[in-house]
C-alpha cells in the first residue's frame, strides 16, 4: 500500500487528503507532526527537505510537494480525473491551482506564520534554521487575500468550479487556502457571493472531511 | 501558429522560451512588456491577471502560468519529454521544479523587487495596485538563496540533472532562478562545485539563448 508521511492537522497535507478521498485510493498515513508544531527528528533524517506530506515509494524514493504526489496518483488512478482531461483542461487546472497557491494559500501562510506565537522563530517552512517573523509580511498577505477573494469571485461568476466545469485540484487548493486563512481570522467577504456559493457547495463534499 | 504574449527580457518568460526551444515548437511571440517595466494597457485588458507569459488559444482561452503552458505544449509536442516519462519521473520533475521555484526563483524575485529602484512601488508582480518594497524580505530572500545553493549542490552530487538522469523543466527553472539572482548580485558560491558543473553544462545548451 502507498505510504504517505503526514501531518494531519496541517493545511498543506489537507490538499492531498481531499485528492485521495475523491479518488478512493487506499493509502497508509504515517503521522510525523503533532501538536508541538515540530516535525519528528527521524523524519527530518529521512526527508531533509523538512516538509509534509511526502510519499515514499517501494524503492525508497521520497516524493514531496503536493502537486508532485497528485501527478503520481493521477497516473496510477486516473478516475475520476482531478488534473483535467483534455490538454486545455489540464493547463487550466494547473493555472488556477497556481493562482490559488500563490494568491491565497502561500499568503494565508505568510499571515499565520508571521503572527502566531507558536511560530515565533519559524517564519518559514522547509528549513530547520531559525527564521524571525516579519509582521509587514502579514499585512501584505492580508492585502493579497483581499485581491484573491475578488479575482476568484469573478472567475466563479461564470464557472461552476474554479478551473471550469469539473471539480479539480484547483478547487482543492482554493478550499484549503480559504479554510487556512480562517486561522488568521480572514474570511470570505459578504460581497463575494459567487465564491461563497462555490465554497458552500464544495465544503459539502464528503472528501473535505478526510 | 501558437501565439504567446511575452516580455522577452523578464526572467519568468525565459522558463518558457527555453522549453519551446528544446522542443523546436513553432510559436509567434507578441511583446507586451518593454524597457519601462510596465505591461501594456491593452494586455492588462485582455489578461487582467497581469502576468507574462500567456498563451492564447484559437478559441480565445488565455492560459497563463508557465507550468500550465508547459503542460499544454507537452501534450501537443511530447518529444523530447521535458516533464518526465514514467509516473515516478513526472512526479520528481514537478517536485524539483517546485523547489527551484519556491527556494530560488521566487526568492531571487523577493530580493530584486524589494531592492531595485525601478520597482519602488511594485513590490509584487500580478497586480496593478501599488505595493511598497519591504527591505526585510530582501534579506530573507538572500538567506533562502544560500540554503538553495546547498540543497541543489547536494542533489547534483549524485544526479546529472536536477530531477535525475534527464534534462527537464526542473533544470529550466533552476537555471532561470540562478541567472535571475545575478540581477541582485547573488552568485553560486565557490564551494558548490556540483551545482557549478551542472550550471556550466546546462548553460552551454543552445536553448538557453532563446
XYZ file of C-alpha atoms in Angstrom:
420
model
C 0.000 0.000 0.000
C 1.164 3.564 -0.701
C 2.796 5.098 2.363
C 2.291 8.809 2.997
C 4.061 10.721 5.747
C 1.504 13.126 7.059
C 0.882 15.985 9.457
C -2.808 15.517 9.618
C -3.824 18.837 11.162
C -1.666 20.989 8.853
C -3.193 22.845 5.895
C -0.783 21.645 3.198
C -1.327 17.870 3.677
C -5.074 18.510 3.524
C -4.667 19.250 -0.200
C -3.572 15.630 -0.542
C -6.155 14.101 1.822
C -9.038 15.522 -0.228
C -7.485 14.379 -3.524
C -7.031 10.835 -2.200
C -10.559 10.714 -0.753
C -12.112 11.916 -4.036
C -10.397 9.045 -5.863
C -10.886 6.493 -3.092
C -7.222 5.440 -3.143
C -6.127 3.081 -0.331
C -3.090 4.593 1.454
C -1.305 4.262 4.775
C -0.798 7.553 6.583
C 2.197 7.840 8.960
C 1.918 10.814 11.327
C 5.189 12.796 11.671
C 3.957 16.119 13.012
C 1.943 16.550 16.120
C 0.664 19.139 18.477
C 4.028 20.802 19.104
C 4.473 22.187 15.552
C 7.846 20.434 15.107
C 8.492 17.597 12.679
C 9.921 14.406 14.211
C 13.726 14.125 14.116
C 13.674 10.718 12.407
C 11.527 12.239 9.660
C 13.936 15.128 9.074
C 16.680 12.488 8.715
C 14.664 10.604 6.092
C 13.419 13.697 4.289
C 15.748 16.694 4.887
C 13.509 18.958 2.799
C 11.526 19.154 6.048
C 8.038 19.405 4.586
C 4.858 17.337 4.685
C 3.200 15.466 3.086
C 5.632 13.025 1.471
C 5.029 9.809 -0.484
C 7.665 7.078 -0.094
C 7.823 4.619 -2.978
C 8.805 0.955 -2.534
C 12.270 1.660 -3.972
C 12.822 4.273 -1.239
C 12.282 7.322 -3.466
C 10.795 10.196 -1.459
C 8.313 12.341 -3.362
C 7.353 15.576 -1.674
C 5.357 18.598 -2.851
C 1.612 18.061 -3.150
C 1.337 18.634 -6.943
C 4.097 16.042 -7.482
C 2.235 13.457 -5.408
C -1.009 14.393 -7.157
C 0.594 13.747 -10.556
C 1.908 10.340 -9.438
C -1.502 9.316 -8.108
C -3.339 10.636 -11.180
C -1.148 8.398 -13.377
C -1.896 5.324 -11.248
C -5.552 6.113 -10.525
C -6.827 8.198 -13.452
C -10.534 8.113 -12.481
C -12.069 10.470 -11.657
C -9.615 12.886 -13.289
C -8.693 15.722 -10.925
C -5.940 17.264 -13.073
C -8.053 17.739 -16.217
C -8.847 15.512 -19.213
C -8.015 17.466 -22.378
C -4.774 19.438 -22.914
C -6.719 22.686 -22.408
C -8.376 21.448 -19.196
C -5.056 20.172 -17.859
C -3.490 23.565 -18.455
C -6.387 25.459 -16.850
C -6.257 23.256 -13.745
C -2.531 23.958 -13.331
C -3.082 27.685 -13.950
C -5.895 28.115 -11.423
C -4.237 25.848 -8.892
C -1.132 28.044 -9.179
C -3.231 31.189 -8.623
C -4.884 29.612 -5.570
C -1.458 28.656 -4.221
C 0.360 31.942 -4.903
C -2.510 34.379 -4.328
C -4.104 32.675 -1.318
C -2.505 29.549 0.160
C 1.019 30.990 0.476
C -0.416 34.367 1.545
C -2.546 32.825 4.305
C 0.680 31.114 5.386
C 2.510 34.451 5.374
C -0.107 35.935 7.697
C -0.292 32.925 10.005
C 3.414 32.117 10.293
C 4.378 35.763 10.781
C 1.857 36.456 13.545
C 1.137 33.243 15.501
C 3.189 32.891 18.716
C 3.883 29.189 18.081
C 5.944 30.158 15.003
C 7.886 32.983 16.703
C 11.261 31.738 15.372
C 9.874 29.737 12.425
C 8.712 32.379 9.956
C 9.280 29.992 7.033
C 8.520 26.292 6.453
C 11.014 23.891 4.859
C 14.066 24.637 6.989
C 15.405 23.843 10.442
C 17.059 27.281 10.613
C 15.634 29.914 12.938
C 13.707 32.494 10.861
C 12.318 35.525 12.711
C 8.752 36.622 11.991
C 8.173 39.639 9.759
C 4.953 41.463 10.727
C 4.960 43.522 7.496
C 4.590 40.273 5.555
C 1.380 39.587 7.441
C -0.030 42.954 6.317
C 0.991 42.249 2.740
C -0.614 38.809 2.994
C -3.922 40.298 4.158
C -3.972 42.684 1.195
C -3.195 39.788 -1.157
C -6.096 37.776 0.282
C -8.463 40.674 -0.467
C -7.315 40.635 -4.110
C -7.684 36.850 -4.211
C -11.307 36.948 -2.988
C -12.189 39.426 -5.761
C -10.353 37.534 -8.519
C -11.887 34.172 -7.640
C -15.368 35.636 -7.132
C -15.155 36.968 -10.693
C -13.988 33.596 -12.040
C -16.806 31.776 -10.229
C -19.462 34.148 -11.602
C -19.262 32.248 -14.910
C -17.803 28.881 -13.864
C -19.254 26.172 -11.629
C -15.786 25.216 -10.416
C -12.524 27.133 -10.161
C -10.989 25.758 -13.384
C -14.267 25.334 -15.310
C -16.949 22.643 -15.486
C -15.352 19.942 -13.331
C -14.196 19.626 -9.744
C -10.388 19.562 -9.801
C -7.189 20.069 -7.856
C -7.701 23.819 -8.347
C -10.834 23.609 -6.169
C -8.905 21.651 -3.550
C -6.138 24.235 -3.113
C -8.677 27.079 -3.150
C -10.752 25.440 -0.414
C -7.703 24.615 1.712
C -6.438 28.196 1.348
C -9.758 29.701 2.440
C -10.016 27.410 5.456
C -6.328 28.040 6.331
C -6.952 31.811 6.215
C -9.581 31.393 8.949
C -6.705 30.504 11.306
C -5.621 34.121 10.818
C -9.213 35.374 11.131
C -9.532 36.140 7.409
C -12.914 35.266 5.886
C -14.739 35.428 2.542
C -16.171 38.972 2.366
C -20.001 39.229 2.138
C -19.932 40.760 -1.350
C -18.144 37.696 -2.817
C -21.416 35.852 -3.427
C -20.180 33.591 -6.243
C -17.220 32.460 -4.191
C -19.480 31.824 -1.203
C -21.884 29.747 -3.358
C -18.920 27.686 -4.585
C -17.465 27.399 -1.060
C -20.725 26.047 0.389
C -21.104 23.509 -2.434
C -17.512 22.255 -2.291
C -17.397 22.158 1.515
C -20.386 19.777 1.449
C -18.356 17.092 -0.389
C -17.522 14.200 1.975
C -13.844 14.250 0.801
C -13.311 17.600 2.534
C -13.696 15.879 5.924
C -10.966 13.322 5.112
C 0.519 29.090 -35.048
C 0.512 29.248 -31.247
C 0.503 32.846 -30.017
C 2.441 33.684 -26.859
C 2.319 37.079 -25.185
C 5.820 37.685 -23.967
C 8.076 40.009 -22.047
C 11.253 38.824 -23.583
C 13.782 40.287 -21.134
C 11.911 39.143 -17.985
C 13.065 36.071 -16.044
C 9.710 34.264 -15.858
C 9.021 34.090 -19.628
C 12.553 32.726 -20.093
C 11.355 29.482 -18.462
C 9.015 29.122 -21.442
C 11.470 30.254 -24.145
C 13.944 27.501 -23.194
C 11.204 24.844 -23.073
C 9.954 25.835 -26.532
C 13.458 25.956 -27.986
C 14.316 22.486 -26.596
C 11.262 21.050 -28.368
C 11.599 23.164 -31.510
C 7.954 24.273 -31.396
C 6.976 26.999 -33.902
C 5.311 29.883 -31.990
C 4.562 33.563 -32.544
C 5.801 35.811 -29.718
C 3.926 39.092 -29.132
C 5.902 41.545 -26.971
C 3.786 43.232 -24.257
C 6.413 44.428 -21.805
C 9.268 46.656 -22.670
C 12.001 48.702 -21.172
C 9.758 50.642 -18.781
C 8.810 47.662 -16.550
C 5.061 48.228 -17.124
C 2.790 45.866 -19.040
C 0.851 47.431 -21.945
C -2.683 48.627 -21.070
C -4.318 46.623 -23.876
C -2.658 43.500 -22.478
C -3.986 44.118 -18.953
C -7.441 44.434 -20.523
C -7.086 41.085 -22.282
C -5.396 39.323 -19.354
C -6.257 41.050 -16.046
C -4.079 38.577 -14.110
C -1.291 40.926 -15.223
C 1.473 38.379 -15.673
C 3.624 37.138 -18.554
C 3.975 34.847 -20.421
C 0.482 33.918 -21.628
C -0.674 31.519 -24.353
C -3.850 32.490 -26.212
C -5.695 29.574 -27.809
C -7.691 29.903 -31.037
C -10.966 29.862 -29.046
C -9.759 32.896 -27.068
C -8.876 30.984 -23.887
C -5.966 32.663 -22.100
C -3.551 30.271 -20.395
C -1.076 31.888 -18.035
C 1.428 30.439 -15.559
C 4.483 28.788 -17.088
C 3.818 25.227 -15.793
C 0.298 25.388 -17.265
C 1.663 26.379 -20.685
C 4.367 23.710 -20.369
C 1.726 21.049 -19.749
C -0.310 22.155 -22.774
C 2.764 22.086 -25.017
C 3.976 18.741 -23.635
C 0.607 17.200 -24.598
C 0.814 18.575 -28.151
C 4.558 18.070 -28.638
C 5.569 15.145 -26.409
C 9.133 14.762 -27.798
C 11.556 15.249 -26.228
C 9.726 14.858 -22.893
C 10.588 17.706 -20.510
C 8.044 16.844 -17.804
C 9.180 13.225 -17.267
C 8.248 9.916 -18.907
C 7.249 7.473 -16.137
C 4.898 8.341 -13.247
C 7.912 8.498 -10.909
C 9.896 10.761 -13.249
C 6.891 13.016 -13.774
C 6.495 13.406 -10.025
C 10.204 14.099 -9.466
C 10.232 16.787 -12.168
C 7.282 18.554 -10.519
C 8.874 18.204 -7.070
C 12.264 19.620 -8.039
C 10.740 22.290 -10.240
C 8.668 23.361 -7.236
C 11.789 23.503 -5.049
C 13.605 25.580 -7.678
C 10.616 27.929 -7.867
C 9.936 28.305 -4.139
C 13.506 28.119 -2.839
C 15.197 30.168 -5.553
C 13.117 31.729 -8.325
C 10.583 33.435 -6.028
C 13.335 34.304 -3.541
C 15.502 35.959 -6.216
C 12.341 37.885 -7.102
C 11.870 38.905 -3.468
C 15.405 40.312 -3.370
C 15.192 42.052 -6.731
C 11.688 43.521 -6.459
C 12.244 44.735 -2.902
C 15.530 46.496 -3.625
C 15.631 47.696 -7.246
C 14.636 51.382 -7.706
C 12.523 50.612 -10.803
C 10.136 48.574 -8.605
C 9.871 51.151 -5.804
C 6.048 50.935 -5.675
C 5.727 47.496 -7.298
C 6.951 45.080 -4.623
C 4.768 42.280 -6.011
C 4.001 41.059 -9.555
C 0.473 40.176 -10.717
C -1.373 43.296 -9.598
C -1.819 46.881 -10.721
C -2.044 48.007 -7.078
C 0.816 49.972 -5.572
C 2.817 47.682 -3.266
C 5.634 49.267 -1.253
C 9.007 47.481 -1.106
C 9.914 45.520 2.021
C 13.703 45.528 2.592
C 13.471 42.752 5.215
C 12.110 40.446 2.512
C 15.274 41.027 0.523
C 17.374 39.858 3.491
C 15.180 36.803 3.937
C 15.478 36.087 0.218
C 19.290 36.199 0.364
C 19.304 33.695 3.229
C 16.922 31.439 1.284
C 19.216 31.540 -1.750
C 22.117 30.353 0.438
C 20.011 27.351 1.541
C 19.006 26.696 -2.072
C 22.630 26.587 -3.303
C 23.473 23.992 -0.652
C 20.369 21.843 -1.250
C 20.809 21.734 -5.026
C 24.576 21.173 -4.786
C 23.828 18.072 -2.688
C 21.228 16.855 -5.187
C 23.611 17.347 -8.111
C 26.402 15.411 -6.370
C 24.614 12.183 -7.341
C 22.438 13.279 -10.288
C 23.440 14.563 -13.715
C 20.360 16.774 -13.880
C 18.207 18.370 -11.185
C 15.423 15.757 -11.296
C 17.612 12.765 -12.210
C 19.024 11.362 -15.460
C 17.293 13.617 -17.977
C 17.193 17.324 -18.748
C 13.760 18.593 -17.681
C 11.658 21.573 -16.721
C 13.267 21.366 -13.274
C 16.618 22.269 -14.861
C 14.992 25.155 -16.707
C 13.558 26.828 -13.596
C 16.800 26.234 -11.677
C 18.873 27.856 -14.436
C 16.485 30.806 -14.772
C 16.496 31.314 -10.994
C 20.302 31.351 -10.804
C 20.598 33.803 -13.679
C 17.788 35.966 -12.220
C 19.615 36.077 -8.876
C 22.624 37.644 -10.632
C 20.442 40.746 -11.165
C 20.573 41.075 -7.372
C 24.324 40.273 -7.320
C 23.794 36.792 -5.850
C 26.055 34.087 -7.318
C 26.769 30.357 -6.966
C 29.222 30.106 -4.045
C 32.664 28.598 -4.864
C 32.108 25.537 -2.633
C 29.021 24.450 -4.638
C 31.129 22.536 -7.166
C 28.418 20.097 -8.286
C 25.979 22.900 -8.927
C 28.645 24.831 -10.846
C 29.438 21.734 -13.003
C 25.726 21.398 -13.782
C 25.333 25.151 -14.414
C 28.192 25.212 -16.935
C 26.826 22.168 -18.790
C 23.237 23.402 -18.944
C 24.193 26.975 -19.846
C 26.010 25.598 -22.912
C 22.739 24.294 -24.403
C 21.672 26.458 -27.395
C 18.095 26.657 -25.996
C 19.286 28.836 -23.113
C 19.996 31.652 -25.576
C 16.444 31.554 -26.987
